[in-house]
mmCIF file of N, CA, C and O in Angstrom:
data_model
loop_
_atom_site.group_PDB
_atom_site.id
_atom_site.type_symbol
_atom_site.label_atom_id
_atom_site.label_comp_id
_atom_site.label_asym_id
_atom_site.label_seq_id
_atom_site.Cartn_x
_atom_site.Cartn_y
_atom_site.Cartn_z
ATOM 1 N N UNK A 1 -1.225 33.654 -13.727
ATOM 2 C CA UNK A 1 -0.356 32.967 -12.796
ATOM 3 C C UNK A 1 0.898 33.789 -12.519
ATOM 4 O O UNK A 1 1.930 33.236 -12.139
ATOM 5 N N UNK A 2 0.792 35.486 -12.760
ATOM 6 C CA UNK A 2 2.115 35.901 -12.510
ATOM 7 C C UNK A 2 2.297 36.193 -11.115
ATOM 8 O O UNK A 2 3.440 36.273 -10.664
ATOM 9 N N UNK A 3 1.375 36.345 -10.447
ATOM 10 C CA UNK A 3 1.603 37.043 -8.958
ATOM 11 C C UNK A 3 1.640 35.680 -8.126
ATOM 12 O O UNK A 3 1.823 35.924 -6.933
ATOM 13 N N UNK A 4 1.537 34.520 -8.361
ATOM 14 C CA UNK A 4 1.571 33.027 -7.432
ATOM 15 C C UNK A 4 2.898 33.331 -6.990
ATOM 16 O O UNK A 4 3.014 32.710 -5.934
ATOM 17 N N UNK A 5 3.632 33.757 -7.149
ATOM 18 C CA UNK A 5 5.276 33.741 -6.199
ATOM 19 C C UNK A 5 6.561 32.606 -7.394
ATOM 20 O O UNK A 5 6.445 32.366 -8.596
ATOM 21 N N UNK A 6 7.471 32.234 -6.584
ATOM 22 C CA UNK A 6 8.422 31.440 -6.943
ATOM 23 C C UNK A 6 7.518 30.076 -6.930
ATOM 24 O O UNK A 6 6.405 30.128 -6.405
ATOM 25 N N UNK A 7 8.063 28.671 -7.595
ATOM 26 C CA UNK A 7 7.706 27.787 -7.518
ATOM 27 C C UNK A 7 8.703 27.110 -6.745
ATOM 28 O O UNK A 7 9.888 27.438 -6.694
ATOM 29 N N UNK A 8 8.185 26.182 -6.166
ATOM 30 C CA UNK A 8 8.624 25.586 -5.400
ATOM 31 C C UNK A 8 8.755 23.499 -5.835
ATOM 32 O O UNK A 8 7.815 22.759 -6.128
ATOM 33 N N UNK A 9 9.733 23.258 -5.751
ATOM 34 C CA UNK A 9 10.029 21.936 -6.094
ATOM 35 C C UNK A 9 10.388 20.691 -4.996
ATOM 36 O O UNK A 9 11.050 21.081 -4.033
ATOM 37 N N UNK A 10 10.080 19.394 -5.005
ATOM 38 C CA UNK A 10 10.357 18.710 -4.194
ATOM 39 C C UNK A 10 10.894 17.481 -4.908
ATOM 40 O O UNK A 10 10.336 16.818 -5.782
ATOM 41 N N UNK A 11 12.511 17.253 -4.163
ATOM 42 C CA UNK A 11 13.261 16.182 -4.540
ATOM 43 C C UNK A 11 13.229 14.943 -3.853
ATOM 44 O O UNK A 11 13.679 14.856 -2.711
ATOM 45 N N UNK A 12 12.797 14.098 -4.375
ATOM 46 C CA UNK A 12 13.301 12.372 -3.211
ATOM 47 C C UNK A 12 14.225 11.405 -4.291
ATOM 48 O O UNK A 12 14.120 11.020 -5.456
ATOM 49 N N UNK A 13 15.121 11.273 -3.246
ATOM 50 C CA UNK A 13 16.442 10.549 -3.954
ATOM 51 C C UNK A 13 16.241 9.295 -3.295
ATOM 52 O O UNK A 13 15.407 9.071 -2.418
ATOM 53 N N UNK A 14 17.373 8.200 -3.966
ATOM 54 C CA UNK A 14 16.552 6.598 -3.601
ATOM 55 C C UNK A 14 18.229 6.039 -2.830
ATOM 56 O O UNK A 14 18.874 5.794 -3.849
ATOM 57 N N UNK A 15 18.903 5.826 -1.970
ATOM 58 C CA UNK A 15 20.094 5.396 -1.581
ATOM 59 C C UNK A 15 20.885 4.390 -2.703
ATOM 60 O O UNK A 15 20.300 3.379 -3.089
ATOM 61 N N UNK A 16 21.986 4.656 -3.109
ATOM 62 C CA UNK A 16 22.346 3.520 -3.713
ATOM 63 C C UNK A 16 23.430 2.463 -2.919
ATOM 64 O O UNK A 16 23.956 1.421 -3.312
ATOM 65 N N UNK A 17 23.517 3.138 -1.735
ATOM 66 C CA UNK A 17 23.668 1.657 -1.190
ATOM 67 C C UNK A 17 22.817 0.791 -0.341
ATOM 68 O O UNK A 17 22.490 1.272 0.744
ATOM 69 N N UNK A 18 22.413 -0.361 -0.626
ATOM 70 C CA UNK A 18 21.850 -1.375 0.213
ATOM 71 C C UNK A 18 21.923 -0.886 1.797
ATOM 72 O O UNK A 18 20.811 -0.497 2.156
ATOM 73 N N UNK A 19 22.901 -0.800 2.820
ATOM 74 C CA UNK A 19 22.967 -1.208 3.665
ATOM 75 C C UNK A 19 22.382 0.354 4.485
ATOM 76 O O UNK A 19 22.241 0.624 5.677
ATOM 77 N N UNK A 20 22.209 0.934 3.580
ATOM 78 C CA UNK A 20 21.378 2.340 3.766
ATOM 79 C C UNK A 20 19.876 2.484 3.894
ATOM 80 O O UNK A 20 19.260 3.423 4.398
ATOM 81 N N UNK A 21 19.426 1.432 3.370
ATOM 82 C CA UNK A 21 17.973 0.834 2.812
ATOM 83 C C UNK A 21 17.380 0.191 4.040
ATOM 84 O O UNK A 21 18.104 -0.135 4.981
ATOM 85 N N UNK A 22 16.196 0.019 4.048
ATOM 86 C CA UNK A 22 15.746 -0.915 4.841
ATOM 87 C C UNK A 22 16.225 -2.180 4.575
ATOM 88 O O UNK A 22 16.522 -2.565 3.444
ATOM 89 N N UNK A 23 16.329 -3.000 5.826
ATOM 90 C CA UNK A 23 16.411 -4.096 6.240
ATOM 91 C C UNK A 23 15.781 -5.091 4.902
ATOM 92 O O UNK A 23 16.585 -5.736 4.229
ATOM 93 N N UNK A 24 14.744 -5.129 4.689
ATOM 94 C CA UNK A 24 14.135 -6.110 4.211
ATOM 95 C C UNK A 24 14.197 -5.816 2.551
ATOM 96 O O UNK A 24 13.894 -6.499 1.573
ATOM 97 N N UNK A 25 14.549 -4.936 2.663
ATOM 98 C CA UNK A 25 15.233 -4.352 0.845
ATOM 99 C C UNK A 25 16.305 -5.266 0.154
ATOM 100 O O UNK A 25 17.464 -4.853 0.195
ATOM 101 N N UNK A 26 16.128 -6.114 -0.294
ATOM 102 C CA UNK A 26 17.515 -6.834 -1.185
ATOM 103 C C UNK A 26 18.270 -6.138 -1.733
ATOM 104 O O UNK A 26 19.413 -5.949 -1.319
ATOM 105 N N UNK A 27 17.583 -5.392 -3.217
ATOM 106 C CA UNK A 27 18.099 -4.549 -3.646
ATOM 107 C C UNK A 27 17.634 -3.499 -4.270
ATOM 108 O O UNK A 27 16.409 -3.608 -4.324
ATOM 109 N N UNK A 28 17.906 -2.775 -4.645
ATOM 110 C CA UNK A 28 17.698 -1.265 -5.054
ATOM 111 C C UNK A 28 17.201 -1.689 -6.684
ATOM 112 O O UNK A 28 16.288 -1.070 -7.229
ATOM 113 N N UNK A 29 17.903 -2.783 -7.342
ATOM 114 C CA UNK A 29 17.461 -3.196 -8.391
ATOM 115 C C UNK A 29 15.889 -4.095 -8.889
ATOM 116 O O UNK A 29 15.125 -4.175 -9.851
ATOM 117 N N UNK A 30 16.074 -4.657 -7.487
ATOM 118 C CA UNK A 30 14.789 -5.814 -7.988
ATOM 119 C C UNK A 30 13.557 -5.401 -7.682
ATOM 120 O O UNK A 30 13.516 -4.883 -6.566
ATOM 121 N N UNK A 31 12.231 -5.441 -8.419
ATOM 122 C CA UNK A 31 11.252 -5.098 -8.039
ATOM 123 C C UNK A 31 10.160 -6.728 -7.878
ATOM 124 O O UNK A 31 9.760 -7.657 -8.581
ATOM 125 N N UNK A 32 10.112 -6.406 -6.964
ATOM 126 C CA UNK A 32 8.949 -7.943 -6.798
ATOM 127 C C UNK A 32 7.198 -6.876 -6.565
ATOM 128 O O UNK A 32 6.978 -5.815 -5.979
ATOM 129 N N UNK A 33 6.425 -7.686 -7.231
ATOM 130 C CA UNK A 33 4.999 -7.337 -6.815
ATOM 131 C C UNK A 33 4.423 -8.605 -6.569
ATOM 132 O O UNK A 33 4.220 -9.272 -7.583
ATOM 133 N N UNK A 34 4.098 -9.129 -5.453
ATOM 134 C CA UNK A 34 2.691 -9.861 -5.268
ATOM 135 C C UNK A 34 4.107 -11.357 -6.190
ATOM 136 O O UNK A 34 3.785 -12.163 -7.064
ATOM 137 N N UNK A 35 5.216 -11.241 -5.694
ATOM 138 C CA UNK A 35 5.980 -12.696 -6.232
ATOM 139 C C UNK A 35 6.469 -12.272 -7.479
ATOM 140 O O UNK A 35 7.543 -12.712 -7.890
ATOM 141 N N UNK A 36 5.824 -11.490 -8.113
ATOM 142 C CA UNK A 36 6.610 -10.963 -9.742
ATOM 143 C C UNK A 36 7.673 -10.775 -10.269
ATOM 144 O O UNK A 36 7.768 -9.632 -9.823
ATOM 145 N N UNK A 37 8.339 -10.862 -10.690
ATOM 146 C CA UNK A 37 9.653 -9.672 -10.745
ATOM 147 C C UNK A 37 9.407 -9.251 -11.887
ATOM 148 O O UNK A 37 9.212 -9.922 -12.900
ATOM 149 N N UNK A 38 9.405 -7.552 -11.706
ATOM 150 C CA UNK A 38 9.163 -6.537 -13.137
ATOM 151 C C UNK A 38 10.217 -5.629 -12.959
ATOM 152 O O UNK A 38 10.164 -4.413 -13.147
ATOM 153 N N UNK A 39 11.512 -6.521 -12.456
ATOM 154 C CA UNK A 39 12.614 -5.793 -12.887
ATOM 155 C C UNK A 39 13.216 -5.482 -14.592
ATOM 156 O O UNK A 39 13.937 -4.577 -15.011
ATOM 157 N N UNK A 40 12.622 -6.560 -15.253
ATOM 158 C CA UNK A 40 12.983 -6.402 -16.473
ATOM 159 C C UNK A 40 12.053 -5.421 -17.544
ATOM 160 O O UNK A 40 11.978 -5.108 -18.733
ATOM 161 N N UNK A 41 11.607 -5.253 -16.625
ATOM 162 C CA UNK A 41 10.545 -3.502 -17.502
ATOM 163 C C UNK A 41 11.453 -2.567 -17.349
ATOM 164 O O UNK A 41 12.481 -2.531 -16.671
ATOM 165 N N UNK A 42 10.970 -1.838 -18.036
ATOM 166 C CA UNK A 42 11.231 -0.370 -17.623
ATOM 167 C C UNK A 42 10.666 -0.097 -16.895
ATOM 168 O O UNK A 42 9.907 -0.944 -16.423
ATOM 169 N N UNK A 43 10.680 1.549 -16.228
ATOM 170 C CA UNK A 43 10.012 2.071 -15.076
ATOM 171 C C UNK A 43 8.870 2.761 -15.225
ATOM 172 O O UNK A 43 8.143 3.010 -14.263
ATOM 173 N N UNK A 44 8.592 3.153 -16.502
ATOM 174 C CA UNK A 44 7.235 3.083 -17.276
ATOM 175 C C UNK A 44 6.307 2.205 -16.860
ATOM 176 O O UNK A 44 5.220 2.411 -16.322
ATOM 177 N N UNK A 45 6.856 1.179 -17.171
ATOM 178 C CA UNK A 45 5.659 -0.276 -17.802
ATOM 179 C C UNK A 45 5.429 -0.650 -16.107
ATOM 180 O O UNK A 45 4.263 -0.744 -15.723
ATOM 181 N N UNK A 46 6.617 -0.873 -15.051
ATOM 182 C CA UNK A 46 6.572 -0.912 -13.725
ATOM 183 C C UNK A 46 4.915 -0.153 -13.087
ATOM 184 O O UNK A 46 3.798 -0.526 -12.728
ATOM 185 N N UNK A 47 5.850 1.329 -13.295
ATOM 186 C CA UNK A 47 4.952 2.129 -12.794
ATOM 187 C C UNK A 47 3.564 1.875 -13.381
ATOM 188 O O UNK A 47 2.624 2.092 -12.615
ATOM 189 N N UNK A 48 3.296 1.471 -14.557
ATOM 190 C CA UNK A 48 1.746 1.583 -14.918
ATOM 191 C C UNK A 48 1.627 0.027 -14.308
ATOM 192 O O UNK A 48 1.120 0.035 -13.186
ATOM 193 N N UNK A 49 1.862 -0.860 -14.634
ATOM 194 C CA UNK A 49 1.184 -2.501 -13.804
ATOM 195 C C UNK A 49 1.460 -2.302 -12.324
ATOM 196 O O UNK A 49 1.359 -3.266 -11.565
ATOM 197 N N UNK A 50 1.741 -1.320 -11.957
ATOM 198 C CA UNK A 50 1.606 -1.176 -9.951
ATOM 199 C C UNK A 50 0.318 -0.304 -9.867
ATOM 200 O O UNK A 50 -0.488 -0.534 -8.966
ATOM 201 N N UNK A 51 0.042 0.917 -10.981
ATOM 202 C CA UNK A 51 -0.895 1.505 -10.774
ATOM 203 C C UNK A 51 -2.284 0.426 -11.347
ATOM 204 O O UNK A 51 -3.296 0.495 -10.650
ATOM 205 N N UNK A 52 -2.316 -0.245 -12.201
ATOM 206 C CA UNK A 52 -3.307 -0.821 -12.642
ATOM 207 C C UNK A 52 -3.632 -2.063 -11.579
ATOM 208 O O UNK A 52 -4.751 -2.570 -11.659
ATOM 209 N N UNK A 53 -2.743 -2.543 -10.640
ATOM 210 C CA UNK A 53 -2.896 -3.454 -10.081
ATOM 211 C C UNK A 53 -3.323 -2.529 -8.780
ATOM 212 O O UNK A 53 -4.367 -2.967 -8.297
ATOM 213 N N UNK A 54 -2.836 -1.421 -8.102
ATOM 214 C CA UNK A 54 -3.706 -1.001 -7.292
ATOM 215 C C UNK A 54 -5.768 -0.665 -7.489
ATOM 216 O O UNK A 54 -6.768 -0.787 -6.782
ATOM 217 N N UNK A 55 -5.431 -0.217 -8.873
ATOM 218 C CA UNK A 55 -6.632 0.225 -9.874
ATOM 219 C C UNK A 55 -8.164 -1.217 -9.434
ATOM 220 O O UNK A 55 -9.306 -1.301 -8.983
ATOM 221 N N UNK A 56 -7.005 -2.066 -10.007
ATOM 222 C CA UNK A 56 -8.144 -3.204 -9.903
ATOM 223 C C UNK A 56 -8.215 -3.758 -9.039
ATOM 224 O O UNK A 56 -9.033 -4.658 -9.224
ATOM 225 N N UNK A 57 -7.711 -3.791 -7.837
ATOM 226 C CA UNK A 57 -7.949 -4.887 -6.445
ATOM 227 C C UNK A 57 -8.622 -3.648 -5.583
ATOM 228 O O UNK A 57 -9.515 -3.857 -4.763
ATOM 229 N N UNK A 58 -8.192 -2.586 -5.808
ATOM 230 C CA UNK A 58 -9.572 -1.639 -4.915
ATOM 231 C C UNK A 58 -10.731 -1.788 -5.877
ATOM 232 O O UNK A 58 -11.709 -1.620 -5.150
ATOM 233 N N UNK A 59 -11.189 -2.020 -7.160
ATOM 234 C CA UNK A 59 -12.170 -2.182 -7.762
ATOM 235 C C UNK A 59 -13.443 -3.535 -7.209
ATOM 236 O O UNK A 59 -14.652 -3.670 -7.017
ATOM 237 N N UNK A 60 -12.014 -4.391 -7.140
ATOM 238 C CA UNK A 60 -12.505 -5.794 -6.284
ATOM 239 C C UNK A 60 -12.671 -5.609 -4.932
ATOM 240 O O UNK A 60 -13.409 -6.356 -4.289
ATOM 241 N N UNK A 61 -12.098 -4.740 -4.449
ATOM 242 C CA UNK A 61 -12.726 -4.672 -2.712
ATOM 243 C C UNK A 61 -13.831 -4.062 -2.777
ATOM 244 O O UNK A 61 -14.776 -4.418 -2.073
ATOM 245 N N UNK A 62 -13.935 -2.817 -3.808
ATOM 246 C CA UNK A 62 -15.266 -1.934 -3.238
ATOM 247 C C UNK A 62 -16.593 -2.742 -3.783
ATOM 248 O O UNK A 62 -17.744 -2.647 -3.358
ATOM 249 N N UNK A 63 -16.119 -3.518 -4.789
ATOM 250 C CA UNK A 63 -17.442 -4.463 -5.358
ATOM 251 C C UNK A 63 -17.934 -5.567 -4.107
ATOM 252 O O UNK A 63 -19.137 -5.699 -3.882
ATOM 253 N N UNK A 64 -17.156 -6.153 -3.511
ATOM 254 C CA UNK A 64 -16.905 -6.851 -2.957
ATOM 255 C C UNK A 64 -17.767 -6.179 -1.209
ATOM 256 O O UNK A 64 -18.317 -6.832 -0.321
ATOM 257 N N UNK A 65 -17.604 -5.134 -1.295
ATOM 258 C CA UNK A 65 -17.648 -4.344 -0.010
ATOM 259 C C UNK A 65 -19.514 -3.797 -0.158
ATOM 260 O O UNK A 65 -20.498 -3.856 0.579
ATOM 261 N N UNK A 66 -19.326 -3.471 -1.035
ATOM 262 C CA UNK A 66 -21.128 -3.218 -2.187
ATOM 263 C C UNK A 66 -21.834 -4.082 -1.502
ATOM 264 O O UNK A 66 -22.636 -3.874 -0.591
ATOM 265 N N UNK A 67 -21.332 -5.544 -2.221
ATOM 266 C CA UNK A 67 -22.205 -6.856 -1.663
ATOM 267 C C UNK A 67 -22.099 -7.184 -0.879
ATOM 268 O O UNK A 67 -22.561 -8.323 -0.953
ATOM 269 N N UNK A 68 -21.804 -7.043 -0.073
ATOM 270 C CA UNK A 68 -21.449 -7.124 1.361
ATOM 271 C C UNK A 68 -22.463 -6.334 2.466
ATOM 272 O O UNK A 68 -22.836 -6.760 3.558
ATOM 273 N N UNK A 69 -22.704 -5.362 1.979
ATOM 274 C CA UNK A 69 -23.440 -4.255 2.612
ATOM 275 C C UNK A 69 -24.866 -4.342 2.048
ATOM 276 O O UNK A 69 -25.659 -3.594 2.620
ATOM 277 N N UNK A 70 -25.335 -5.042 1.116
ATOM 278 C CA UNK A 70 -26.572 -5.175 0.219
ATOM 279 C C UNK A 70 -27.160 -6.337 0.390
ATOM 280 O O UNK A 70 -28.064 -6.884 -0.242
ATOM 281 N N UNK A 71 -26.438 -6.718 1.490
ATOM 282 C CA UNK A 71 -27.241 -8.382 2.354
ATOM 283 C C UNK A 71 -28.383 -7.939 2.915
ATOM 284 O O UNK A 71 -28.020 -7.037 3.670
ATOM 285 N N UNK A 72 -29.594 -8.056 2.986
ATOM 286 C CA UNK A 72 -30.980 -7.936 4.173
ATOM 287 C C UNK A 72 -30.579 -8.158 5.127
ATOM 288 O O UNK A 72 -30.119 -9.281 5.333
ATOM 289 N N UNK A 73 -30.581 -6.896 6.409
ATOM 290 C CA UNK A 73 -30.375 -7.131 7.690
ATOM 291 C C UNK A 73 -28.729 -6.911 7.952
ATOM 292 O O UNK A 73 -28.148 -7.304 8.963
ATOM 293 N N UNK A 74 -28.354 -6.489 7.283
ATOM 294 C CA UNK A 74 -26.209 -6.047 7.524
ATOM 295 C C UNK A 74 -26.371 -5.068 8.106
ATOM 296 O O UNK A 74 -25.818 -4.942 9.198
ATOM 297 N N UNK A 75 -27.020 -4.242 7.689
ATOM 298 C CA UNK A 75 -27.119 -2.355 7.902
ATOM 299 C C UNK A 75 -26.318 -2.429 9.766
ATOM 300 O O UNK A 75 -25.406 -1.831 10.337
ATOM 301 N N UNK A 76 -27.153 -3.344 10.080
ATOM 302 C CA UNK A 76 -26.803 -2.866 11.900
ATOM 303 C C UNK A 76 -25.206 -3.057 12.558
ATOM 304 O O UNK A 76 -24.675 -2.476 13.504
ATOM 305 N N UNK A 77 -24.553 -4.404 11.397
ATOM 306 C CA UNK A 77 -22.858 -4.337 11.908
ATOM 307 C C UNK A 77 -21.950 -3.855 10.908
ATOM 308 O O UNK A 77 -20.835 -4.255 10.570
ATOM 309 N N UNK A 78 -22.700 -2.865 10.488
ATOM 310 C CA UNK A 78 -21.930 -2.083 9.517
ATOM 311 C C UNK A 78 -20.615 -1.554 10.289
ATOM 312 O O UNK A 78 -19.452 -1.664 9.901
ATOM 313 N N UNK A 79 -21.034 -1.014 11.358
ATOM 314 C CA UNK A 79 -19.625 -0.144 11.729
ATOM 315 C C UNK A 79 -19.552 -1.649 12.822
ATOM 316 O O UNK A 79 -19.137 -1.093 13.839
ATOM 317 N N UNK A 80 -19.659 -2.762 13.116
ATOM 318 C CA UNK A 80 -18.613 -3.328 13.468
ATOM 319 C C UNK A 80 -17.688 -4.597 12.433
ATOM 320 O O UNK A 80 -16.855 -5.467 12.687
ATOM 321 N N UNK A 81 -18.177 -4.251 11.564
ATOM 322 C CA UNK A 81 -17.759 -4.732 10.026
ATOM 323 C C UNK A 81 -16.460 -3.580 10.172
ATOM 324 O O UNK A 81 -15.414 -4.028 10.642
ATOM 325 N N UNK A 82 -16.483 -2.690 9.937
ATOM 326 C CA UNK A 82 -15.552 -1.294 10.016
ATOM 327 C C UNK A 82 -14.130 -1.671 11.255
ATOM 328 O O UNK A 82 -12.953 -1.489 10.945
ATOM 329 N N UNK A 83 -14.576 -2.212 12.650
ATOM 330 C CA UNK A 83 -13.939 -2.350 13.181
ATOM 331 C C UNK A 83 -13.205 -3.273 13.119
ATOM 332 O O UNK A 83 -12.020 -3.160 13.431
ATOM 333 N N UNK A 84 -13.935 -4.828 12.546
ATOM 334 C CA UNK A 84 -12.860 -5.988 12.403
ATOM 335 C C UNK A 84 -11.757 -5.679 11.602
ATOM 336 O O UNK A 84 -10.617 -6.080 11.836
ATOM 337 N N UNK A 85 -12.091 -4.946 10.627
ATOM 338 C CA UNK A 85 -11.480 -4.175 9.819
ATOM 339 C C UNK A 85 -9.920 -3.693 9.657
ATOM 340 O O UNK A 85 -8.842 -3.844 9.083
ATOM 341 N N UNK A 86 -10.791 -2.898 10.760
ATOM 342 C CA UNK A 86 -9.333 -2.010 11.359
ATOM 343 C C UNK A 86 -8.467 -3.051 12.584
ATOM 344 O O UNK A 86 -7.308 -2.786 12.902
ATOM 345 N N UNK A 87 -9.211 -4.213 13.169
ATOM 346 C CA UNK A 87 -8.168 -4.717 13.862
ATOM 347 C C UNK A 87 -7.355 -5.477 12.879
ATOM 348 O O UNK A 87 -6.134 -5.509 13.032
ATOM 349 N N UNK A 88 -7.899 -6.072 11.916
ATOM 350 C CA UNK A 88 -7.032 -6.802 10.936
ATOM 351 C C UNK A 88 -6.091 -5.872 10.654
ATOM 352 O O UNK A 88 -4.948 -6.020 11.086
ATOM 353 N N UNK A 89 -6.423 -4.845 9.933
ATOM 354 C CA UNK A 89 -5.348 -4.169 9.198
ATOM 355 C C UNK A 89 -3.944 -3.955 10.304
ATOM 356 O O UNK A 89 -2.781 -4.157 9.955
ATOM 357 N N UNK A 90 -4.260 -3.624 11.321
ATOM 358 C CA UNK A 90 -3.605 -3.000 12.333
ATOM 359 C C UNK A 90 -2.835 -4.551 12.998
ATOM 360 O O UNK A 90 -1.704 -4.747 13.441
ATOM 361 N N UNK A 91 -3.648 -5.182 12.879
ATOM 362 C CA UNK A 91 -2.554 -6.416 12.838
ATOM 363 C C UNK A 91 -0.957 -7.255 12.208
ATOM 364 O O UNK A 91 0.185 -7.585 12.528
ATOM 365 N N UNK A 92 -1.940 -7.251 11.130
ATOM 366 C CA UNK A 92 -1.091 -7.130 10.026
ATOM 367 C C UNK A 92 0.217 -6.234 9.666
ATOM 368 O O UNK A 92 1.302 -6.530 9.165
ATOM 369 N N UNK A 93 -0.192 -5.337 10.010
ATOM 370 C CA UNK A 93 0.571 -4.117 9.796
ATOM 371 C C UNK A 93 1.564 -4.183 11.182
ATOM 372 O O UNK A 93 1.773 -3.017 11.520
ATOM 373 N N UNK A 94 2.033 -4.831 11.812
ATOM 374 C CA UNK A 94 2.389 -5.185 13.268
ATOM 375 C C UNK A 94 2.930 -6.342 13.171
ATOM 376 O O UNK A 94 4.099 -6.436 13.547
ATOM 377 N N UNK A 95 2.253 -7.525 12.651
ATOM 378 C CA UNK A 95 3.110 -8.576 12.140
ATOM 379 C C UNK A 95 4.550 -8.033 10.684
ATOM 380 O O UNK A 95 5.713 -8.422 10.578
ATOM 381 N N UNK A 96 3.795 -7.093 9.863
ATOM 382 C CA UNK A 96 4.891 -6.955 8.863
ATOM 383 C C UNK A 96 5.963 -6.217 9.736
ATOM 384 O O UNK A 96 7.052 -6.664 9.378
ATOM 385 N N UNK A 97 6.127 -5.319 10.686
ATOM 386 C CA UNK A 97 6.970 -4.847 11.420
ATOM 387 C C UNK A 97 7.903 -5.721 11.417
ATOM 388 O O UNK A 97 8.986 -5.705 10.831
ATOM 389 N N UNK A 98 7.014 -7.196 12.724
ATOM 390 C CA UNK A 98 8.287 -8.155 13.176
ATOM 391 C C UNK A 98 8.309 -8.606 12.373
ATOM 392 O O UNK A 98 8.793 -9.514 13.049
ATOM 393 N N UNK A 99 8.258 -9.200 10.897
ATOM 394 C CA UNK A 99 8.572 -9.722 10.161
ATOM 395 C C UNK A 99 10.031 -9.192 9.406
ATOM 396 O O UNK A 99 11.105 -9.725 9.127
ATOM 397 N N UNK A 100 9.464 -7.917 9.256
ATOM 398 C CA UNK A 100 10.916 -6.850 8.413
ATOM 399 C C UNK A 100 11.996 -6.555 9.466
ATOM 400 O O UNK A 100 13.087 -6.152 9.064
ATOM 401 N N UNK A 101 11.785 -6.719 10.758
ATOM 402 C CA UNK A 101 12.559 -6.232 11.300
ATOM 403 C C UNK A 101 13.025 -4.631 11.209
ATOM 404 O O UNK A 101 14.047 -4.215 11.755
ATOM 405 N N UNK A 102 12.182 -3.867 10.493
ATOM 406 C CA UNK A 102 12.260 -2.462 10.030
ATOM 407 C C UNK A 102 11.000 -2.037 11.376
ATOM 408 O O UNK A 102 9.812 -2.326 11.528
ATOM 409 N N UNK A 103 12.382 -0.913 12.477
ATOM 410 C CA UNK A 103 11.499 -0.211 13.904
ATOM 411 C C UNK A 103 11.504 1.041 13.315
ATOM 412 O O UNK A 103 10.792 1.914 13.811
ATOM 413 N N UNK A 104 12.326 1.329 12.140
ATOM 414 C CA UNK A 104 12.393 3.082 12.418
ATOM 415 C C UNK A 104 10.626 3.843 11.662
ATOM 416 O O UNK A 104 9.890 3.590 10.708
ATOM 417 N N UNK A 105 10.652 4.570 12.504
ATOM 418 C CA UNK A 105 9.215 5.546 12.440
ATOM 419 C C UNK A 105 9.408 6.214 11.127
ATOM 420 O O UNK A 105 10.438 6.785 10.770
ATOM 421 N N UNK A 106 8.298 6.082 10.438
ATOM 422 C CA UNK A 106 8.366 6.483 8.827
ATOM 423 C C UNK A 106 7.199 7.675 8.488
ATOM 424 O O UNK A 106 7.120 8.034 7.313
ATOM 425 N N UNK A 107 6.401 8.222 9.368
ATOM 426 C CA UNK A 107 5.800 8.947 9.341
ATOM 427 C C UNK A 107 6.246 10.516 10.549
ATOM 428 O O UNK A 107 7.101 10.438 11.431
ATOM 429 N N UNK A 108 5.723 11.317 10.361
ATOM 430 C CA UNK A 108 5.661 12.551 11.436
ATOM 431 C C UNK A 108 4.708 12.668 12.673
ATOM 432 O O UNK A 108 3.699 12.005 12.432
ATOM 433 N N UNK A 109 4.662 13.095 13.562
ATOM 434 C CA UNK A 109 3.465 12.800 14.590
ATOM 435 C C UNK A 109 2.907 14.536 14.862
ATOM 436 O O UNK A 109 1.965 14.770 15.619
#
């Protein structure tokens, strides 16, 4: 690994003031999941019950998605199974907009 060059590092810092934050951010302190509050963890224990809870509800969709697809006779609205899909998500994702009141563009184009 001597000839790979310099390394290179990437920083993300978190605002500590509120009014810097999104809109729908209370605070910089509280963590809610799914109604929870695991503010009183550490950021350890946080970080692992956000990863284990992503862990297991994609476990439950793809099981879920399995049987779904293993019905006699599905095979043919498979891809419009795919599309309701995507209008939900894309819905949703459009309602949480007006909901947060958060317009600013969070990705690159």
């Amino acid at each position: 690994m001597s000839g790979s060059g310099p390394r290179k590092y990437i920083s993300i810092s978190v605002p500590d003031k509120p009014d810097s934050m999104s809109p729908h951010i209370k605070s910089a302190d509280e963590l809610r999941v799914i109604g929870f509050n695991l503010s009183d963890f550490s950021r350890t224990i946080q970080f692992l019950i956000c990863v284990a809870g992503v862990f297991i509800f994609y476990l439950i969709y793809g099981y879920l998605q399995e049987l779904i697809f293993s019905v006699e006779g599905f095979k043919p609205f498979s891809w419009y199974l795919t599309l309701v899909q995507f209008a939900f998500y894309s819905t949703f994702g459009l309602i949480e907009l007006q909901l947060t009141q958060d317009k600013r563009r969070r990705c690159t184009i």
